[in-house]
CSV table of N, CA and C in Angstrom, one decimal:
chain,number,residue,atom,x,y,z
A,1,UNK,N,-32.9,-20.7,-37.7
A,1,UNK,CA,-34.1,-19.9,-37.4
A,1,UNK,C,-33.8,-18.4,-37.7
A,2,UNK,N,-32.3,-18.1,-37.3
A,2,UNK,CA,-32.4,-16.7,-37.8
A,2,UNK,C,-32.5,-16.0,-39.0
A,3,UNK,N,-32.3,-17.4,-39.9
A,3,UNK,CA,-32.3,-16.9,-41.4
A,3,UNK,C,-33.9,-16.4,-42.0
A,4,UNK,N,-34.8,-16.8,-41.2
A,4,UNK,CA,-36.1,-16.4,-41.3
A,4,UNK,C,-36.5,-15.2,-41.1
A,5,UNK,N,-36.0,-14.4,-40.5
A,5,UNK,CA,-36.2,-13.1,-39.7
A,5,UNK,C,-35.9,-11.8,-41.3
A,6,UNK,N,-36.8,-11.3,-40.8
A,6,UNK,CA,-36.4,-10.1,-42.1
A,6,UNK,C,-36.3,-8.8,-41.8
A,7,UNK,N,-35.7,-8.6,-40.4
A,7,UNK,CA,-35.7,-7.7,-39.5
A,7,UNK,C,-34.1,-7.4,-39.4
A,8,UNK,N,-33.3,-6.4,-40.0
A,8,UNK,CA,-31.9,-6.4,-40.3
A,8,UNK,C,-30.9,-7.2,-40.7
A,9,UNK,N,-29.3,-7.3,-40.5
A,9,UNK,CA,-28.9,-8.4,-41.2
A,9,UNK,C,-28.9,-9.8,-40.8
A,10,UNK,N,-28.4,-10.7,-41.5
A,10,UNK,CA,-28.7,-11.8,-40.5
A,10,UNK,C,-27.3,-12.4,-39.9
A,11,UNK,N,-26.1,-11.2,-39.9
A,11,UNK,CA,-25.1,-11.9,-39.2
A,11,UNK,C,-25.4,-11.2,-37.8
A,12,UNK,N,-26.7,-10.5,-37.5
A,12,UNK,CA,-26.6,-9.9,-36.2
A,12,UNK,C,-27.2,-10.7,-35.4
A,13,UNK,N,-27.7,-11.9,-35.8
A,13,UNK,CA,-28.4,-13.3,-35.2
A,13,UNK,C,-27.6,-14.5,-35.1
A,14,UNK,N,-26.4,-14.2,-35.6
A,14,UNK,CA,-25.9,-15.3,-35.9
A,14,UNK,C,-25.2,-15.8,-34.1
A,15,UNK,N,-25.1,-16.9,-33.8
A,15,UNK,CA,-24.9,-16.9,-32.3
A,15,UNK,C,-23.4,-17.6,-32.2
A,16,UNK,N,-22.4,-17.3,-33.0
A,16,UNK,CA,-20.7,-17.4,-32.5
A,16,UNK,C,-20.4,-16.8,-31.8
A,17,UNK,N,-20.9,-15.2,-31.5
A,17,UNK,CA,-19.9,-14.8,-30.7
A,17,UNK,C,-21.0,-14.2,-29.0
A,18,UNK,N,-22.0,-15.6,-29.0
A,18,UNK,CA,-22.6,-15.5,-28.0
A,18,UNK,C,-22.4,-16.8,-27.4
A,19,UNK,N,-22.0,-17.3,-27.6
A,19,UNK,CA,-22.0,-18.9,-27.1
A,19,UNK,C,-21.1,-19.1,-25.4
A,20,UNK,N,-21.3,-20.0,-25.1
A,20,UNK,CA,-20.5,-19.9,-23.7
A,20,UNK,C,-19.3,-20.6,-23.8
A,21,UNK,N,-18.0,-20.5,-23.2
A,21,UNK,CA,-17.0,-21.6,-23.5
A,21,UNK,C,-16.7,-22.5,-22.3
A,22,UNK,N,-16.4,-23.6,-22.9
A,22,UNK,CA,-16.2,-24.2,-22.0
A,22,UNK,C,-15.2,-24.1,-21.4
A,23,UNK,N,-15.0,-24.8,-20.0
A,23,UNK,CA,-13.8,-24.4,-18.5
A,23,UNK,C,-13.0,-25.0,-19.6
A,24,UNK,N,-13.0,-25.7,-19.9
A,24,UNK,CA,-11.3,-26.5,-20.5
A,24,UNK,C,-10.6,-25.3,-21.6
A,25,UNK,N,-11.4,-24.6,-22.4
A,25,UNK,CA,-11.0,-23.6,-23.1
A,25,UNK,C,-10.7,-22.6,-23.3
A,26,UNK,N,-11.4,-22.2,-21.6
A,26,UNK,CA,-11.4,-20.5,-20.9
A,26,UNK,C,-9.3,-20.5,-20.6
A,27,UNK,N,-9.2,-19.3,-21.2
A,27,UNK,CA,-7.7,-19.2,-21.2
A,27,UNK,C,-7.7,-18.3,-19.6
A,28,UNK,N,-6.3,-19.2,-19.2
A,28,UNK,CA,-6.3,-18.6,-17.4
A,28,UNK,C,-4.6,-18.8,-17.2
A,29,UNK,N,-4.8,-18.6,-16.2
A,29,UNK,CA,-3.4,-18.7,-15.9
A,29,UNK,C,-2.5,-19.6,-14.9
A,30,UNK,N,-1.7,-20.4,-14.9
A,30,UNK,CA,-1.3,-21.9,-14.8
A,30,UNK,C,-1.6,-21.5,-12.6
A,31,UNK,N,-2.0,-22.8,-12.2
A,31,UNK,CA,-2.3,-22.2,-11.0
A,31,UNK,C,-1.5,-22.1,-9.7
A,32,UNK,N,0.0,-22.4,-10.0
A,32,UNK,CA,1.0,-21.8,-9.4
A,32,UNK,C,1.1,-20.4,-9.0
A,33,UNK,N,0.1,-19.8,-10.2
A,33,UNK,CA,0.2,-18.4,-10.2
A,33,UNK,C,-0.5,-17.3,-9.7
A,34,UNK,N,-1.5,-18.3,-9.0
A,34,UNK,CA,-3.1,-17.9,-8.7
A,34,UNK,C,-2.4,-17.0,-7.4
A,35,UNK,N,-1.9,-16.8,-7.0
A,35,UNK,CA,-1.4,-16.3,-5.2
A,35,UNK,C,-1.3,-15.1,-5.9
A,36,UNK,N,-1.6,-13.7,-5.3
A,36,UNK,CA,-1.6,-12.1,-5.3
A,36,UNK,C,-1.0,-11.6,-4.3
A,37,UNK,N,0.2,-11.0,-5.0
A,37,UNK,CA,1.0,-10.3,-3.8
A,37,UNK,C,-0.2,-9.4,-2.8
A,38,UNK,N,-0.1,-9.8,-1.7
A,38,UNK,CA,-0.6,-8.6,-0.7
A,38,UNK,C,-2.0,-9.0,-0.2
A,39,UNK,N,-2.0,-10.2,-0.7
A,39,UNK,CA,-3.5,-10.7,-0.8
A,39,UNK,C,-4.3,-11.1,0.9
A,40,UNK,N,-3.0,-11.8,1.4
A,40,UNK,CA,-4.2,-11.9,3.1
A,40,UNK,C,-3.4,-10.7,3.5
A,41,UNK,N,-4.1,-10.3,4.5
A,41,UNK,CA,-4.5,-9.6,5.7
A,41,UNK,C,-3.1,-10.4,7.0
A,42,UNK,N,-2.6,-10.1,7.0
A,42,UNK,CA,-1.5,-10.4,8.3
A,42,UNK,C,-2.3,-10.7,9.5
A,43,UNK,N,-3.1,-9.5,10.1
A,43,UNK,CA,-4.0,-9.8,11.5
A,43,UNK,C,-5.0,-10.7,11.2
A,44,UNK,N,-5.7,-11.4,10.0
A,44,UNK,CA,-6.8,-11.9,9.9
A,44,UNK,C,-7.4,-13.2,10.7
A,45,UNK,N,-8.4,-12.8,11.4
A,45,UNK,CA,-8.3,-14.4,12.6
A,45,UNK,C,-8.9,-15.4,11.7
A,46,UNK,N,-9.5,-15.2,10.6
A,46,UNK,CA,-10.2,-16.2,9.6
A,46,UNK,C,-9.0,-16.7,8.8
A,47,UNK,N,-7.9,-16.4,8.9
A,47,UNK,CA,-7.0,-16.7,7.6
A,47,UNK,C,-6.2,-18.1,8.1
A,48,UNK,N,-6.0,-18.7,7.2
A,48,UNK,CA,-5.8,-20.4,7.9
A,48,UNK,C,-4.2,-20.5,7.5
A,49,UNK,N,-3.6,-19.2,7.7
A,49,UNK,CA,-2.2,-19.5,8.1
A,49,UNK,C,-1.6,-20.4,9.2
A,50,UNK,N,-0.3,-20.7,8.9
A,50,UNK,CA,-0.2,-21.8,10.8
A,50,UNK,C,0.4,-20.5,11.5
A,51,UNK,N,0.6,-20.9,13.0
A,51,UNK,CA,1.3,-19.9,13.8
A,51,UNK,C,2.6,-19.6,13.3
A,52,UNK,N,2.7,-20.6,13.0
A,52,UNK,CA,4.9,-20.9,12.5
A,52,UNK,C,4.8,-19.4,11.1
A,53,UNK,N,4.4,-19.5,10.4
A,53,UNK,CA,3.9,-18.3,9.7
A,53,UNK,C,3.9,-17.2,10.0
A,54,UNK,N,2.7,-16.9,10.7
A,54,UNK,CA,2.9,-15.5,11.1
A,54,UNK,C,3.5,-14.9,12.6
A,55,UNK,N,4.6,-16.1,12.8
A,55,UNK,CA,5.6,-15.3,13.6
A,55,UNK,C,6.7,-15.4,12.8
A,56,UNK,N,7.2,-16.2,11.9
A,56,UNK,CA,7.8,-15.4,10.4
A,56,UNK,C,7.6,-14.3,10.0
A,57,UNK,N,6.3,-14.0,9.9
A,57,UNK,CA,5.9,-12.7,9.1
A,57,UNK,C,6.5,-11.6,10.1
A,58,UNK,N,6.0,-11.7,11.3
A,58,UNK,CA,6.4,-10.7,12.2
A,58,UNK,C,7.9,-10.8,12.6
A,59,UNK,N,8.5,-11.6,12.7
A,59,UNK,CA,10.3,-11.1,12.6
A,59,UNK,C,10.6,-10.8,11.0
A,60,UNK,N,10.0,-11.1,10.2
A,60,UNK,CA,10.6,-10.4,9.0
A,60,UNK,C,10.3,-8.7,9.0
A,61,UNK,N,8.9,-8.5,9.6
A,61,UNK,CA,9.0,-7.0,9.9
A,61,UNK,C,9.9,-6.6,10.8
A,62,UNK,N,10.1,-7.5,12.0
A,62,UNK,CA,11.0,-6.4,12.7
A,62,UNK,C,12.5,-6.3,12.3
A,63,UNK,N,13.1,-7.1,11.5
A,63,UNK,CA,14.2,-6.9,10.6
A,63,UNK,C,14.4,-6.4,10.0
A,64,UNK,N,13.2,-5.4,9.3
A,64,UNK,CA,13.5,-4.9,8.2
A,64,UNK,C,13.6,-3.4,8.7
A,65,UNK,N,14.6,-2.8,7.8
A,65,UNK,CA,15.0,-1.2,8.0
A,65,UNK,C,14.3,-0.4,7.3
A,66,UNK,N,13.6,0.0,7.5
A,66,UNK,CA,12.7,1.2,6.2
A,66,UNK,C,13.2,2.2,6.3
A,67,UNK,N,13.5,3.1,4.7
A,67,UNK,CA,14.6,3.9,5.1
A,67,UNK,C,13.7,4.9,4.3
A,68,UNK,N,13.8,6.6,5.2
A,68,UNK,CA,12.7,7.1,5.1
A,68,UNK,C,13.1,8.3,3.6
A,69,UNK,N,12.4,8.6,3.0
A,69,UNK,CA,12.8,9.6,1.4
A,69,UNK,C,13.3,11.1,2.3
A,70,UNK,N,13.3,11.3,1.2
A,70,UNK,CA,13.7,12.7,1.6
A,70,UNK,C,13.4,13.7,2.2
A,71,UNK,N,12.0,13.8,1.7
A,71,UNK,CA,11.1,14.4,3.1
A,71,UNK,C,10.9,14.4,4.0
A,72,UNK,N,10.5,13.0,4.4
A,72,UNK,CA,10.3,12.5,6.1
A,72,UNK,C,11.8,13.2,6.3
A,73,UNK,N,12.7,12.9,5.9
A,73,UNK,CA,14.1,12.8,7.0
A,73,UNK,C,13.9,14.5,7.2
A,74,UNK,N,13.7,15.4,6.2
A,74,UNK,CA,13.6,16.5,6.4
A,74,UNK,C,12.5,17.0,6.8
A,75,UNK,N,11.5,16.7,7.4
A,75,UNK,CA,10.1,16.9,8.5
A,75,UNK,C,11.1,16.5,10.1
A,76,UNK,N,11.8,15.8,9.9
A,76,UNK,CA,12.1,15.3,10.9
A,76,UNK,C,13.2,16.0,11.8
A,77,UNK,N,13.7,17.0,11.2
A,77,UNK,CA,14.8,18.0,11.5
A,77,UNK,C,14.3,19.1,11.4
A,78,UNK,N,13.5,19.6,10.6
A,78,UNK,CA,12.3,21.1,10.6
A,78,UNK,C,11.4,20.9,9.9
A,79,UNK,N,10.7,20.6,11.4
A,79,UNK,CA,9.0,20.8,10.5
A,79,UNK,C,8.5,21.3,9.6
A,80,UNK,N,9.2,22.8,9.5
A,80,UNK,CA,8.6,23.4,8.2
A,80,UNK,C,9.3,23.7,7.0
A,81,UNK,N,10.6,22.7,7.3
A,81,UNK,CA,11.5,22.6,5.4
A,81,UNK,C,10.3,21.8,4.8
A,82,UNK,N,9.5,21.4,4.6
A,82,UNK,CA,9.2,20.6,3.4
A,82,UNK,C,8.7,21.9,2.9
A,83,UNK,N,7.4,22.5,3.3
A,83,UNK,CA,6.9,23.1,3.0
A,83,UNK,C,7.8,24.2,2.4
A,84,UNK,N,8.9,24.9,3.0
A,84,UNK,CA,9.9,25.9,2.5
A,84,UNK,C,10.1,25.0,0.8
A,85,UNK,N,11.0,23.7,0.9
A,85,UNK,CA,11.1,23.1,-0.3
A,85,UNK,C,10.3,23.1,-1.4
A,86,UNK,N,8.9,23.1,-1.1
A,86,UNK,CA,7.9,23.1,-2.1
A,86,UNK,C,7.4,25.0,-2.5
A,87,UNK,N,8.6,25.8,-2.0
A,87,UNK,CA,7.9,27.0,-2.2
A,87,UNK,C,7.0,27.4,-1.3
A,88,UNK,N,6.5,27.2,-0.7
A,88,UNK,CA,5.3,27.3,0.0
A,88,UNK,C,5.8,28.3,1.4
A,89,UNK,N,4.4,28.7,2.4
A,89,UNK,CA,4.6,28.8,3.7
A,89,UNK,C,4.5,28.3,4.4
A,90,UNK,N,5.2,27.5,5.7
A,90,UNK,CA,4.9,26.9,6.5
A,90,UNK,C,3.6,27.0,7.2
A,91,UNK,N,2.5,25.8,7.2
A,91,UNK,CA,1.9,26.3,8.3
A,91,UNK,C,1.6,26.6,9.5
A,92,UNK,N,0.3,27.1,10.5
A,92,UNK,CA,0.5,27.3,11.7
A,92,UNK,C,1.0,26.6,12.8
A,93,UNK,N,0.9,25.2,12.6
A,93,UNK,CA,1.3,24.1,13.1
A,93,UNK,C,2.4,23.6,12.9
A,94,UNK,N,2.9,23.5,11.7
A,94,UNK,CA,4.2,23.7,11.4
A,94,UNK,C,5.3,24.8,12.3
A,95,UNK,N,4.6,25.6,12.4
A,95,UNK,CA,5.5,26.6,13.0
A,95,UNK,C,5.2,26.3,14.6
A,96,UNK,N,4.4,25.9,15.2
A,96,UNK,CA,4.6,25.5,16.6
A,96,UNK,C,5.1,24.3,16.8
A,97,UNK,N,5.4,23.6,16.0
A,97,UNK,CA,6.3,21.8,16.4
A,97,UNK,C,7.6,22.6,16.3
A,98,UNK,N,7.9,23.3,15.2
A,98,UNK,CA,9.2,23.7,15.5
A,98,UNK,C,10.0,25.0,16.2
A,99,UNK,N,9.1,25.6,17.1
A,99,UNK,CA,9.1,26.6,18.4
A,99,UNK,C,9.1,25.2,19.6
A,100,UNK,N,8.1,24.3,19.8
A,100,UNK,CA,8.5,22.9,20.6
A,100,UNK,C,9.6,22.6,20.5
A,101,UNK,N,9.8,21.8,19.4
A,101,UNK,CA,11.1,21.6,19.2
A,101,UNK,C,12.6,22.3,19.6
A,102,UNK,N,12.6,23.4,19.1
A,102,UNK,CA,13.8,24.3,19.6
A,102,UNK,C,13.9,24.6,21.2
A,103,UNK,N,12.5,24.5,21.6
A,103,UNK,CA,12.7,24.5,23.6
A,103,UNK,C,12.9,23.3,24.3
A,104,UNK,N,12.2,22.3,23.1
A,104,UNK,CA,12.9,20.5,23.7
A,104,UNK,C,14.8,20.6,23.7
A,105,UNK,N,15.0,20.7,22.4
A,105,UNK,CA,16.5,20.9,22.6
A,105,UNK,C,17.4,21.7,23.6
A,106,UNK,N,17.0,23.0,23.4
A,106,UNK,CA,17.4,24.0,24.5
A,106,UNK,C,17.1,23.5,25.7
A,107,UNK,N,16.2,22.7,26.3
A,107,UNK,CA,16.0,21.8,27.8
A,107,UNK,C,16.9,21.2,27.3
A,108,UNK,N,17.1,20.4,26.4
A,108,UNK,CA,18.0,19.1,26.8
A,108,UNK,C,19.5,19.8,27.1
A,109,UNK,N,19.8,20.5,26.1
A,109,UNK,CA,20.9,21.3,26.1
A,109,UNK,C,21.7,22.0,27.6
A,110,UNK,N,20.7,22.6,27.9
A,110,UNK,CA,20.5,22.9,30.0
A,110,UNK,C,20.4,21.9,30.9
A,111,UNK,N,19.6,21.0,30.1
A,111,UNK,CA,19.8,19.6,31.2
A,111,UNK,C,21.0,18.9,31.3
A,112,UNK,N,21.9,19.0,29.7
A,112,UNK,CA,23.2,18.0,29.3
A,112,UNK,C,24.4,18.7,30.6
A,113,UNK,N,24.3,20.1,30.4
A,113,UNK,CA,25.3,20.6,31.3
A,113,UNK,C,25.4,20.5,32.9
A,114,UNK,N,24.1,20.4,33.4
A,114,UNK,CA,24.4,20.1,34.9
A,114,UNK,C,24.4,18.8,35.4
């Protein structure tokens, strides 16, 4: 029928690359494969894990060591090195965790001796 049409070309009628394909032909991927890292939700009360599972899951977290970059470790000794590191000024806040800080120690320091 589209060869009847005299309304532009007639490969723009032509219906190859509209056609639908069939499931058996649709290229996918073998379905061992179908699982997505990261895919359930751990807390999810709908997820039809067994319990044996997600007390797996939870001792594999509490086993594991996460070891923190370079930053964290240095936020964690002066609040306001990152910010020095990046050039920057510390800010306001910055500068009061590590005024806290320095009187936490100094207590402890007073406390260690008596």
């Amino acid at each position: 029928m589209s060869g009847y049409s005299s309304v532009g070309q007639s490969s723009v009628y032509e219906s190859g690359d509209q056609r639908n394909m069939k499931n058996s032909e649709m290229p996918g991927r073998p379905r061992y494969e179908e699982g997505v890292e990261h895919s359930h939700i751990p807390n999810d009360s709908k997820d039809e894990r067994s319990i044996a599972n997600r007390l797996a899951n939870e001792e594999r977290k509490q086993n594991r060591k996460e070891e923190d970059d370079p930053e964290t470790k240095a936020l964690k000794k002066d609040p306001t090195l990152p910010a020095k590191l990046h050039g920057n000024e510390p800010s306001k806040g910055a500068k009061v965790d590590a005024d806290i800080q320095a009187e936490e120690e100094e207590y402890l320091k007073q406390k260690g001796r008596k």
